[in-house]
Short mmCIF file of C-alpha atoms in Angstrom, two decimals:
data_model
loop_
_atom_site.label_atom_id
_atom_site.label_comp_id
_atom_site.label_asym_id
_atom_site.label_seq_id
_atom_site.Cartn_x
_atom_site.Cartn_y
_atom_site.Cartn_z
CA UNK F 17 1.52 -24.38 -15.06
CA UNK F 18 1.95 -27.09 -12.38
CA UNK F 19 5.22 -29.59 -12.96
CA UNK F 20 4.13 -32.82 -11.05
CA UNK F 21 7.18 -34.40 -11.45
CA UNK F 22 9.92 -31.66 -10.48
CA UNK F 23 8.38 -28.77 -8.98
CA UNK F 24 7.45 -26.35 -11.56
CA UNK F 25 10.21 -23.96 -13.83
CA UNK F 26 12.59 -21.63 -12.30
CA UNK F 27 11.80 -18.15 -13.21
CA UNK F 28 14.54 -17.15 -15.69
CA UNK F 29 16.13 -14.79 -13.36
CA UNK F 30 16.36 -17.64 -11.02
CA UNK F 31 18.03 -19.46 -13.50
CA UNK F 32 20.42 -17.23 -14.46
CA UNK F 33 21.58 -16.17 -11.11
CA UNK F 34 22.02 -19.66 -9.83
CA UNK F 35 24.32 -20.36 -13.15
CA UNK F 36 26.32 -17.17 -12.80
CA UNK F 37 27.15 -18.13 -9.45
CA UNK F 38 28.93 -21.41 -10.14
CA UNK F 39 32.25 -19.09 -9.50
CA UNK F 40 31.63 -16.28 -6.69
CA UNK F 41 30.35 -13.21 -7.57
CA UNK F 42 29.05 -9.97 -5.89
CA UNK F 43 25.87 -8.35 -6.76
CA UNK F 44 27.04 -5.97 -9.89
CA UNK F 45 29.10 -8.92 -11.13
CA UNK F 46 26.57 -10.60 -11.47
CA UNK F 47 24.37 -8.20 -13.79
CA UNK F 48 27.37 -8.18 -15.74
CA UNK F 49 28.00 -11.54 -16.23
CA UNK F 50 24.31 -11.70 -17.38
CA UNK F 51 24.43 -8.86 -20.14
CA UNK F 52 27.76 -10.57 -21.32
CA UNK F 53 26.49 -14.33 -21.53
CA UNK F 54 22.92 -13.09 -23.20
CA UNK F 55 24.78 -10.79 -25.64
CA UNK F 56 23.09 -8.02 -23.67
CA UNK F 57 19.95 -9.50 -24.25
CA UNK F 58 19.30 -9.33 -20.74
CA UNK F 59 18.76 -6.58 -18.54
CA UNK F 60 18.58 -7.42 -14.74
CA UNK F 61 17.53 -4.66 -12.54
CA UNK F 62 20.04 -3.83 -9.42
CA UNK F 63 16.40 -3.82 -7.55
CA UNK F 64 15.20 -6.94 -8.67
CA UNK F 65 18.62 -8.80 -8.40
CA UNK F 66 18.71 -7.53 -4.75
CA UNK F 67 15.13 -9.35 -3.91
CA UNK F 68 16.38 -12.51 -6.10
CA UNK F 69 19.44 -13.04 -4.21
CA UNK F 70 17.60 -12.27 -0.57
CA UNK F 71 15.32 -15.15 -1.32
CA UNK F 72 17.60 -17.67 -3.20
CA UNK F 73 19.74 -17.10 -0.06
CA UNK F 74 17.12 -17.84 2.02
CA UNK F 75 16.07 -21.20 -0.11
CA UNK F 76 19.70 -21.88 0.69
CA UNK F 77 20.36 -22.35 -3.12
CA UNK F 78 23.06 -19.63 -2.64
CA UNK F 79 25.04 -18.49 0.10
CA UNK F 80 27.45 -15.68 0.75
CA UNK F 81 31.20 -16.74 0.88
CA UNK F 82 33.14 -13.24 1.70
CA UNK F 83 32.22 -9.70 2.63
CA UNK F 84 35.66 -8.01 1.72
CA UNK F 85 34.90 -4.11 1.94
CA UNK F 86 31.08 -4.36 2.38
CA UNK F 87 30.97 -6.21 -1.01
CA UNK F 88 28.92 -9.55 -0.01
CA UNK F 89 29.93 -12.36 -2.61
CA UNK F 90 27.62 -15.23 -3.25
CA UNK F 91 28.21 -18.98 -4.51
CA UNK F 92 26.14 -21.53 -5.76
CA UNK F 93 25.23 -23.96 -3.31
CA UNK F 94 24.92 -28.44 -3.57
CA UNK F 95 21.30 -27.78 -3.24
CA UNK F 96 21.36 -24.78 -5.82
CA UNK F 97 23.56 -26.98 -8.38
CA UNK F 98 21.14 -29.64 -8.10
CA UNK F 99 18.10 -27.66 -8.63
CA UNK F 100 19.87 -26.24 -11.94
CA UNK F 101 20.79 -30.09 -12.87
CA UNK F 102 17.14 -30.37 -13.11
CA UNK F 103 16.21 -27.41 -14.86
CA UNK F 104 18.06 -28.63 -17.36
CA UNK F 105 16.97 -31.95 -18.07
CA UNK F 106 12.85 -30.20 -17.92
CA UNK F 107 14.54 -27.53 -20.66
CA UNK F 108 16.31 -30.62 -22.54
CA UNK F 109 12.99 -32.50 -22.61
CA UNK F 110 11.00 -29.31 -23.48
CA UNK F 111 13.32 -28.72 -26.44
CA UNK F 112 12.55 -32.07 -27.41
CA UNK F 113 9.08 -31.30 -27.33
CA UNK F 114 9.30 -28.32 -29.52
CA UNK F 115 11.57 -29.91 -32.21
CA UNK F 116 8.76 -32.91 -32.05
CA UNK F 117 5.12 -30.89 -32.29
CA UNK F 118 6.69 -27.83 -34.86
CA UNK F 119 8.39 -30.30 -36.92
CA UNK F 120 5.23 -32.27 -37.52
CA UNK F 121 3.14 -29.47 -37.85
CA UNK F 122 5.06 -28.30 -41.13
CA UNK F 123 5.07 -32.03 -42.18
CA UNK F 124 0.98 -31.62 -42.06
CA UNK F 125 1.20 -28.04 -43.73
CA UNK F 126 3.06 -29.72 -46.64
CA UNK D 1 25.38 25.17 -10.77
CA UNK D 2 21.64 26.43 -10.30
CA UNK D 3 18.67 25.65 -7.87
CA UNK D 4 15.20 24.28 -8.59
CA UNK D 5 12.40 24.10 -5.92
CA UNK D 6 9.64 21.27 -6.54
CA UNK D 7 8.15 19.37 -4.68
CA UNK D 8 6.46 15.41 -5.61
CA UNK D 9 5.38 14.28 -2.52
CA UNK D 10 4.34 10.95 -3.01
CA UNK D 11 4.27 10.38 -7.00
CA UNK D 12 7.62 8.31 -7.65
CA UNK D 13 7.42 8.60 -11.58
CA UNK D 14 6.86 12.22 -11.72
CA UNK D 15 9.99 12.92 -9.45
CA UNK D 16 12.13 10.28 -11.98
CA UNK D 17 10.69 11.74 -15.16
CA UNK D 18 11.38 15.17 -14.37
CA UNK D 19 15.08 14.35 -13.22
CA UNK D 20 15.67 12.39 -16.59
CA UNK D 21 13.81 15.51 -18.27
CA UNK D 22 16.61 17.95 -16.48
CA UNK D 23 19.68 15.18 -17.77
CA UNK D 24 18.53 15.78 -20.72
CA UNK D 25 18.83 19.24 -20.87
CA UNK D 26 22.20 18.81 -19.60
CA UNK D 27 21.83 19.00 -15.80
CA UNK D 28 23.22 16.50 -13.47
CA UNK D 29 22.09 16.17 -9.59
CA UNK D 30 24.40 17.85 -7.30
CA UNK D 31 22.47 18.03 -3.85
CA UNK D 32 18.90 17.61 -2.13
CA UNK D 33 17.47 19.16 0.56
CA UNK D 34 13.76 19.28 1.61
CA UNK D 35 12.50 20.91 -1.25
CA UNK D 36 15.48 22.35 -3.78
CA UNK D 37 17.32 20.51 -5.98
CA UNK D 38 20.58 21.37 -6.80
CA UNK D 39 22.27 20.56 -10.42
CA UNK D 40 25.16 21.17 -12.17
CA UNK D 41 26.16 21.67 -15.81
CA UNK D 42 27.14 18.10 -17.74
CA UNK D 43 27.10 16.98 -21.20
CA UNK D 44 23.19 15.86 -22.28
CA UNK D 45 22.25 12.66 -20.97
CA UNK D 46 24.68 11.58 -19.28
CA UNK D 47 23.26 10.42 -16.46
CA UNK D 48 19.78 8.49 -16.02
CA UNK D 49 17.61 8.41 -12.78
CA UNK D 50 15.39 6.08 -11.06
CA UNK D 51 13.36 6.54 -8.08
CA UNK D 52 12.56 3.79 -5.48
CA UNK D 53 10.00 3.77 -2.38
CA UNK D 54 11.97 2.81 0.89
CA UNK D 55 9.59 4.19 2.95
CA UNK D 56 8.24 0.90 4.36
CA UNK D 57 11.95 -0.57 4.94
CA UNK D 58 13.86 0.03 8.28
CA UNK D 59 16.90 2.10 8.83
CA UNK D 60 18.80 -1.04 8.46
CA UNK D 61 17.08 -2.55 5.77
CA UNK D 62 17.70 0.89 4.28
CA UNK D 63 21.41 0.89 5.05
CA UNK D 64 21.38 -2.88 3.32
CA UNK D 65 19.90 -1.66 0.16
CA UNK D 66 21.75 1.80 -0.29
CA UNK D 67 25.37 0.07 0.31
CA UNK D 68 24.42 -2.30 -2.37
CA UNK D 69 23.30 0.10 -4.85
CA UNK D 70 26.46 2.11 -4.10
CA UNK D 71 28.43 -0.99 -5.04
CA UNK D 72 26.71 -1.53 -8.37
CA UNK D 73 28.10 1.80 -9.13
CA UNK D 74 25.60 4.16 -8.97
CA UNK D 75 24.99 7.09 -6.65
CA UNK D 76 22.43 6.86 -3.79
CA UNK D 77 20.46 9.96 -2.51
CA UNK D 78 17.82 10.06 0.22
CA UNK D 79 14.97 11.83 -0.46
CA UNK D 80 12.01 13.10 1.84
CA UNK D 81 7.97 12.32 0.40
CA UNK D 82 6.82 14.48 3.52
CA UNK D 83 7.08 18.63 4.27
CA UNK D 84 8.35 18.13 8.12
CA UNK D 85 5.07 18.47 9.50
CA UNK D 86 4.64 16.09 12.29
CA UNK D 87 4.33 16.54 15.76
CA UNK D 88 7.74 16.07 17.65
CA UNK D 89 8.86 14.94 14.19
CA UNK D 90 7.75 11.33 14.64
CA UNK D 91 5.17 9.56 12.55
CA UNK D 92 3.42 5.88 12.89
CA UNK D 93 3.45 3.76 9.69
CA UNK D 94 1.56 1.02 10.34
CA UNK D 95 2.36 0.14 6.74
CA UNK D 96 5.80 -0.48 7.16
CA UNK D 97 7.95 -2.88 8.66
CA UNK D 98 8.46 -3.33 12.55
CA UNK D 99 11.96 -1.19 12.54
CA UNK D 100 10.15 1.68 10.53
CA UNK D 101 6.82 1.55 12.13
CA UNK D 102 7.59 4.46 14.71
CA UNK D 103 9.83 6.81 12.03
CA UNK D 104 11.78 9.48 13.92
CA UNK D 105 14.77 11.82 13.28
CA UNK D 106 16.65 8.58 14.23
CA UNK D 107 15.45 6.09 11.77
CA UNK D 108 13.29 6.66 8.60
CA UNK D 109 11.98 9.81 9.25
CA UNK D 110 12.06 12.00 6.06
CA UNK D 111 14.43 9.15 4.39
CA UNK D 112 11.43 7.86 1.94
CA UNK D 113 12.47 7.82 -1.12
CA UNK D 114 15.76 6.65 -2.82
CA UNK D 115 16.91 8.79 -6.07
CA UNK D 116 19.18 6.43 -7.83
CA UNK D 117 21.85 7.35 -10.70
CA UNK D 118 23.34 5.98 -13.31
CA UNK D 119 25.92 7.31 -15.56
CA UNK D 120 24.25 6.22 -19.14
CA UNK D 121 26.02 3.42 -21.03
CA UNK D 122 23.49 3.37 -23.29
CA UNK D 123 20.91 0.60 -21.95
CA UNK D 124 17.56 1.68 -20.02
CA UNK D 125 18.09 2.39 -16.28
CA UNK D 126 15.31 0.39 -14.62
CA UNK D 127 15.47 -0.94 -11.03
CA UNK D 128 12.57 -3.57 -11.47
CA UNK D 129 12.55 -5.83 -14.25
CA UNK D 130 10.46 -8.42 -13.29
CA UNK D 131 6.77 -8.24 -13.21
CA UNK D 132 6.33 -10.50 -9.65
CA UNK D 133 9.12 -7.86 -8.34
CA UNK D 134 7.49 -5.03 -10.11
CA UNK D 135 4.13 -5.69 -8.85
CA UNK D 136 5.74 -6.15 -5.26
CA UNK D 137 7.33 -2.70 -5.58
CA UNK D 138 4.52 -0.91 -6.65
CA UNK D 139 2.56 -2.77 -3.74
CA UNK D 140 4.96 -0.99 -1.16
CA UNK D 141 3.72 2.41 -1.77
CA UNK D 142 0.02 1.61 -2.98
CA UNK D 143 -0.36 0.57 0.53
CA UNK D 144 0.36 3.76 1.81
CA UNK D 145 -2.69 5.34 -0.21
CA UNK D 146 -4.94 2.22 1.11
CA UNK D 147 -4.49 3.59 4.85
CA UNK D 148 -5.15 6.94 4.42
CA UNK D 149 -7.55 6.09 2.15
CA UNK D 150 -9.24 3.98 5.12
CA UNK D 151 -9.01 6.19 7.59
CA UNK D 152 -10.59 9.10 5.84
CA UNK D 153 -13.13 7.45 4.48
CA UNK D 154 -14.11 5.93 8.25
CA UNK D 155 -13.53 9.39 9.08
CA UNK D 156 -16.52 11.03 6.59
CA UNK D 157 -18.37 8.22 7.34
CA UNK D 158 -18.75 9.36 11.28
CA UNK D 159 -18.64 12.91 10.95
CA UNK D 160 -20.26 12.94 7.41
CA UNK D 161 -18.73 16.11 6.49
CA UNK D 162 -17.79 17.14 3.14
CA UNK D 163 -14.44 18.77 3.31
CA UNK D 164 -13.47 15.54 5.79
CA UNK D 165 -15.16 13.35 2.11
CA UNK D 166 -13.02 15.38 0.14
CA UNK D 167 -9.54 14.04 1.93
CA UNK D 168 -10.97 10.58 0.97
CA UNK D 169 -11.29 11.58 -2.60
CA UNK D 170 -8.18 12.80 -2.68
CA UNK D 171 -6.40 9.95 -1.41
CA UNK D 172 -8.47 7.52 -4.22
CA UNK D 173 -6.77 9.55 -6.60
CA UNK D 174 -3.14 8.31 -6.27
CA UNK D 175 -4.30 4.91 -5.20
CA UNK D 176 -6.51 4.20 -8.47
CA UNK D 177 -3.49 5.52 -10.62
CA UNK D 178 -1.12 3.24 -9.12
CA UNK D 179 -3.63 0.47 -9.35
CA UNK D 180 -4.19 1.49 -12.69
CA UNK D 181 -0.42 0.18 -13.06
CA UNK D 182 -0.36 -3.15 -11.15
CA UNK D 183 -3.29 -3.47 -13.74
CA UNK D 184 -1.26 -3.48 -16.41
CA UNK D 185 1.84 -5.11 -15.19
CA UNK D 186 -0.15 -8.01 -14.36
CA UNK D 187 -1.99 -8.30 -17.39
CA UNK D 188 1.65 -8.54 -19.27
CA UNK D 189 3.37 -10.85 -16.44
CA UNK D 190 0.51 -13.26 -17.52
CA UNK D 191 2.44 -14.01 -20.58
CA UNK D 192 6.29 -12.52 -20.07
CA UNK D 193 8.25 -12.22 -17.83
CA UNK D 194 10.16 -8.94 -17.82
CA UNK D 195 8.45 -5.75 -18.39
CA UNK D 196 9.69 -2.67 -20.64
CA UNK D 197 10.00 0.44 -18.13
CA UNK D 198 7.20 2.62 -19.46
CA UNK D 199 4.75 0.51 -21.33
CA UNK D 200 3.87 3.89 -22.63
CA UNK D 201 4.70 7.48 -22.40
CA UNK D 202 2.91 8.30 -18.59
CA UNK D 203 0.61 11.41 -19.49
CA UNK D 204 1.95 14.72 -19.10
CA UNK D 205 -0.91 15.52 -15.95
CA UNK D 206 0.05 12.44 -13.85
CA UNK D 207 3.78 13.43 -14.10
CA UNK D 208 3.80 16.90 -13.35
CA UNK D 209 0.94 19.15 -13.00
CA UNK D 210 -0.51 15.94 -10.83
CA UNK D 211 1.25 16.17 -7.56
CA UNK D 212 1.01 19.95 -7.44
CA UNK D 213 -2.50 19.60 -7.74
CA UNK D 214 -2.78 16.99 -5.14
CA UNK D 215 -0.74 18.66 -2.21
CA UNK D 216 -3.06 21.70 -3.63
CA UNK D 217 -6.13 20.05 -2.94
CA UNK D 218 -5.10 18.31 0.48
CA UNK D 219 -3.64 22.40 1.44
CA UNK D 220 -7.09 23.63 0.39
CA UNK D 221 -9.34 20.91 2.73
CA UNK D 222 -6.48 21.88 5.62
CA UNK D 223 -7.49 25.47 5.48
CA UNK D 224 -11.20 25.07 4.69
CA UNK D 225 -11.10 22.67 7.88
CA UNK D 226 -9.08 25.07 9.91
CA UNK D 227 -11.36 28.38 8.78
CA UNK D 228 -14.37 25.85 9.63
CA UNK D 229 -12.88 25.73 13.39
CA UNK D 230 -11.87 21.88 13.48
CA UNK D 231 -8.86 22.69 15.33
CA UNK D 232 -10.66 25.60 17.68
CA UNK D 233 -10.12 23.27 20.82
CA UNK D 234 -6.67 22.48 22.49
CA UNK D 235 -7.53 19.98 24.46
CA UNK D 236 -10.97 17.62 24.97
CA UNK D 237 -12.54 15.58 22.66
CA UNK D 238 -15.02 15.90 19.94
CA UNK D 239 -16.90 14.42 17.67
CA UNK D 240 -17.40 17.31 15.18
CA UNK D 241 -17.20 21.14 15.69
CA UNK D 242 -17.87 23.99 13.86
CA UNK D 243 -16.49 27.27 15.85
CA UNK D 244 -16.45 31.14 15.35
CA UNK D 245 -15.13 33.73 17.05
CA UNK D 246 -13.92 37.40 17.53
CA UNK D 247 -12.38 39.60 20.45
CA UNK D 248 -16.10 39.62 21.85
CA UNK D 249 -17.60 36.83 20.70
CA UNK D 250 -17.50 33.21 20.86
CA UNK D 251 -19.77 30.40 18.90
CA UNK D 252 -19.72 26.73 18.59
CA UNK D 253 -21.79 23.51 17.02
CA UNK D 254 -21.03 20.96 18.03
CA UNK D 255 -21.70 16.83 18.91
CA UNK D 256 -20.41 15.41 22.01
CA UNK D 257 -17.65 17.82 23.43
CA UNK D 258 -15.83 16.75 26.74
CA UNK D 259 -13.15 18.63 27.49
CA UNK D 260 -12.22 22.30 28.67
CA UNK D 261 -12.01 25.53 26.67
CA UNK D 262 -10.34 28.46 27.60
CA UNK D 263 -11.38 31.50 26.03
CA UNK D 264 -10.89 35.71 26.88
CA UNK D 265 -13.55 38.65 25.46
CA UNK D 266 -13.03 41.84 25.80
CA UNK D 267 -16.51 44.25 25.84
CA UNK D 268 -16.04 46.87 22.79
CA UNK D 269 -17.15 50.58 23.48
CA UNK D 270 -21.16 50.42 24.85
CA UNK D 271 -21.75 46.73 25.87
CA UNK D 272 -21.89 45.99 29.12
CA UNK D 273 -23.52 42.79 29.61
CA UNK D 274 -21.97 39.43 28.85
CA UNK D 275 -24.64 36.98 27.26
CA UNK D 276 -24.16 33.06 27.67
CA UNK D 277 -26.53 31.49 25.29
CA UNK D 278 -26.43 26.95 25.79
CA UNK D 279 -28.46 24.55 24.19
CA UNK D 280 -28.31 21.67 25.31
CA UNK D 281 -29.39 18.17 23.43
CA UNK D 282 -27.66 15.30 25.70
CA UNK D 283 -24.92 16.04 28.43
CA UNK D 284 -23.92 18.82 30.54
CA UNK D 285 -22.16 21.85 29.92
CA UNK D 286 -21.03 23.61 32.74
CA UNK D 287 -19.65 27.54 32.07
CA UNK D 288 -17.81 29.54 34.45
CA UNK D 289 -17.31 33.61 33.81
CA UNK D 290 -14.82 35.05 35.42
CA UNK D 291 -12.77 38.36 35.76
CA UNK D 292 -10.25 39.30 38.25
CA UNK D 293 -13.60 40.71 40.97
CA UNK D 294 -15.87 38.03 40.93
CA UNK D 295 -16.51 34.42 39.17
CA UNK D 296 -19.58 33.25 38.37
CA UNK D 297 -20.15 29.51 37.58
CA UNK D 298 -23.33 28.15 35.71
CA UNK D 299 -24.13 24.28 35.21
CA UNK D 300 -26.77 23.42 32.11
CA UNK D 301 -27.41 19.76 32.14
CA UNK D 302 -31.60 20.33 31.23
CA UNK D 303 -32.35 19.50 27.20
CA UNK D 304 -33.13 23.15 25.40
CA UNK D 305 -31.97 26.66 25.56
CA UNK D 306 -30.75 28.91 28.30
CA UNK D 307 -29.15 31.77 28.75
CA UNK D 308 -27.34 33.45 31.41
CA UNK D 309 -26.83 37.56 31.71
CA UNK D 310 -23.72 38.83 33.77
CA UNK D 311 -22.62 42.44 34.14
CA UNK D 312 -19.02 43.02 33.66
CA UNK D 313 -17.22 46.15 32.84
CA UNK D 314 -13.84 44.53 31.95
CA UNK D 315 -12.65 41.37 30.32
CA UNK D 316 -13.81 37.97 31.40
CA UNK D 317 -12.13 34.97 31.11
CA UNK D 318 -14.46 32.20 29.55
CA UNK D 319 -14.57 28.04 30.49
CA UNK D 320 -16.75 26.11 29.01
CA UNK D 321 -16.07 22.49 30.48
CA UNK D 322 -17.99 19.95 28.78
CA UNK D 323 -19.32 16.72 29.65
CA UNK D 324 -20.53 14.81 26.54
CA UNK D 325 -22.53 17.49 25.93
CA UNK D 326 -24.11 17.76 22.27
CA UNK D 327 -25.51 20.81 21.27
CA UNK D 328 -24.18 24.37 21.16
CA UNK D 329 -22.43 27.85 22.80
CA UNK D 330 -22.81 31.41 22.27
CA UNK D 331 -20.97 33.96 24.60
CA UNK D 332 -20.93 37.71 23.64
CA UNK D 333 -20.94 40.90 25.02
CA UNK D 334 -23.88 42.77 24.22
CA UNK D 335 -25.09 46.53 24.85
#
């Protein structure tokens, strides 16, 4: 689906990356964080992670702030925290939408 | 601690399944070598396995990757999808990416796959969990298939011979059944994101009697090819030849040979004259006899059949230099 207005929806991996990176975190942190905030609900592969981070890095959404032993940590970046400000106004307004269409759709079943 | 000896060439999901199959049994992964596995006693299920393509990634890229994993917590092996055959043990893979393109001893050579593990904790031990990054995975190693798929079907198309059709066949095989999967991955990414790990139990043939019977099948066209004498000549070119030969006898078929052959026949008890026997459709051929009194050199560049008589009473060295010449060669001693 194409999103005139603000570029189309993050993928929710994207999403969830870019939020569990307001504080720094290395990669396993991260798939932690995830599991913990979803209830384990969500399983992120270390494989899939690795890609996600390479290209949100490379979107400069994220960058890495320390290598101590190897471990590279990542943090959110201006550009990444504004790109998640919008995400949630399109998930605010698509909430919105959903309370709106299902709500009058059982008013009509009535 | 005990040994095992298999070998899964290039089917990733076999080589996972059966090392899950083993956990389960109680057997956790020890060492690796080119073809054994080494395990050692645990408790059941402890530990879960996933297998990953690297082949197409450079050393560094590699390196990247495997001190990543390591940090997530899990143990990293290297694992090879080849049997060391290659020619001064370097390979081109124009599949893969420039620093792996050229694998030797030094790089990526024999470092293809990754075996991955995971002590359990309960949850599913999956590496890819999108379908975009799924789909790219399985990608990786499908384009493998799709080159020597190519080239062997270019190849039976120009020498349109059946054993060299058969290599094609076999190399459709793996690349329909992992097209088979980017099938169905994509048909579920359509409406969700994340995919389960195995949408349903893979059948018992593609994860373990499969592979054997591949590397079967691609051993069985090697030998047919090499009893059918496609590797007879050393150096030269050629389109297609089929060779025999004995102590006193040589034969060839062949379409446009240029090159030099080297060959020795000895006379067995009562024959005494050495028959060369050339027919010649394009080219030349030219055929010198030799033993350690006299050589005797013979040029046949005139379309049809000829053949020379020498008498020798000892072994004769045999060259047959060819110039483009399409047609065929038969040198024996006779009585």
């Amino acid at each position: 689906m194409r999103d005139y207005q603000s570029g189309g929806a993050l993928t929710e991996v994207s999403l969830c990356i870019l939020l569990s990176l307001y504080q720094p975190r290395h990669g396993y942190a991260i798939m932690q964080h995830l599991q913990e905030k979803s209830n384990g609900r969500l399983l992120l592969g270390a494989g899939t992670l690795y890609g996600a981070l390479a290209t949100l890095e490379k979107k400069n959404w994220i960058r890495v702030v320390a290598s101590d032993e190897r471990k590279k940590c990542y943090q959110i970046t201006d550009l990444g925290r504004s790109v998640v400000q919008s995400e949630k106004q399109r998930l605010e307004s698509l909430l919105l939408w959903i309370a709106c269409d299902t709500e009058e759709g059982d008013v009509n079943d009535q | 601690m005990i040994n095992k000896y298999r070998y899964f060439g290039m089917f990733m999901n076999a080589q996972e399944n059966w090392l899950n199959e083993m956990s389960k049994k109680g057997y956790r992964l020890k060492d690796i070598a080119l073809l054994r596995y080494t395990f050692e006693k645990s408790a059941k299920r402890a530990y879960q396995y996933a297998v990953e393509w690297v082949g197409h990634l450079s050393r560094e890229e590699q390196e990247d990757y495997i001190a990543y994993l390591k940090d997530c917590g899990y143990q990293v092996w290297t694992k090879n999808a080849n049997l060391n055959y290659a020619l001064g043990k370097i390979k081109f893979r124009p599949w893969a990416h420039a620093g792996a393109r050229w694998a030797h001893q030094g790089n990526t050579y024999q470092r293809e796959w990754l075996i991955v593990e995971k002590k359990s904790d309960g949850l599913p031990f999956q590496l890819h969990t999108e379908g975009q990054d799924q789909i790219r995975s399985i990608k990786n190693i499908r384009r493998v298939f799709a080159f020597w798929l190519l080239i062997s079907a270019a190849a039976a198309l120009i020498t349109r011979h059946l054993l060299v059709a058969l290599f094609a066949v076999a190399f459709s095989i793996p690349y329909l059944y992992y097209t088979r999967s980017l099938y169905h991955i994509r048909h579920e990414s359509l409406v969700t994101e994340s995919i389960p790990a195995s949408p349903k139990k893979p059948s018992p043939f593609f994860t373990s009697g499969f592979p054997f019977l591949f590397t079967g099948i691609l051993l069985l066209c090697l030998c047919s090819a090499y009893r059918a004498g496609f590797f007879t000549l050393r150096s030269g070119t050629f389109l297609f030849m089929q060779s025999s030969s004995s102590s006193s006898s040589y034969q060839a078929q062949y379409k446009i040979f240029s090159g030099k052959l080297h060959k020795k026949l000895s006379p067995q008890s009562g024959q005494k004259h050495f028959q060369v026997k050339v027919e010649t459709l394009s080219g030349s051929m030219r055929v010198t006899v030799s033993n350690e009194k006299e050589t005797q050199t013979f040029l046949f560049n005139e379309k049809g059949t000829s053949t020379q008589e020498f008498s020798f009473d000892s072994p004769v060295n045999l060259t047959l230099e060819g110039d483009s010449h399409s047609g065929s060669v038969e040198a024996k001693w006779i009585p």
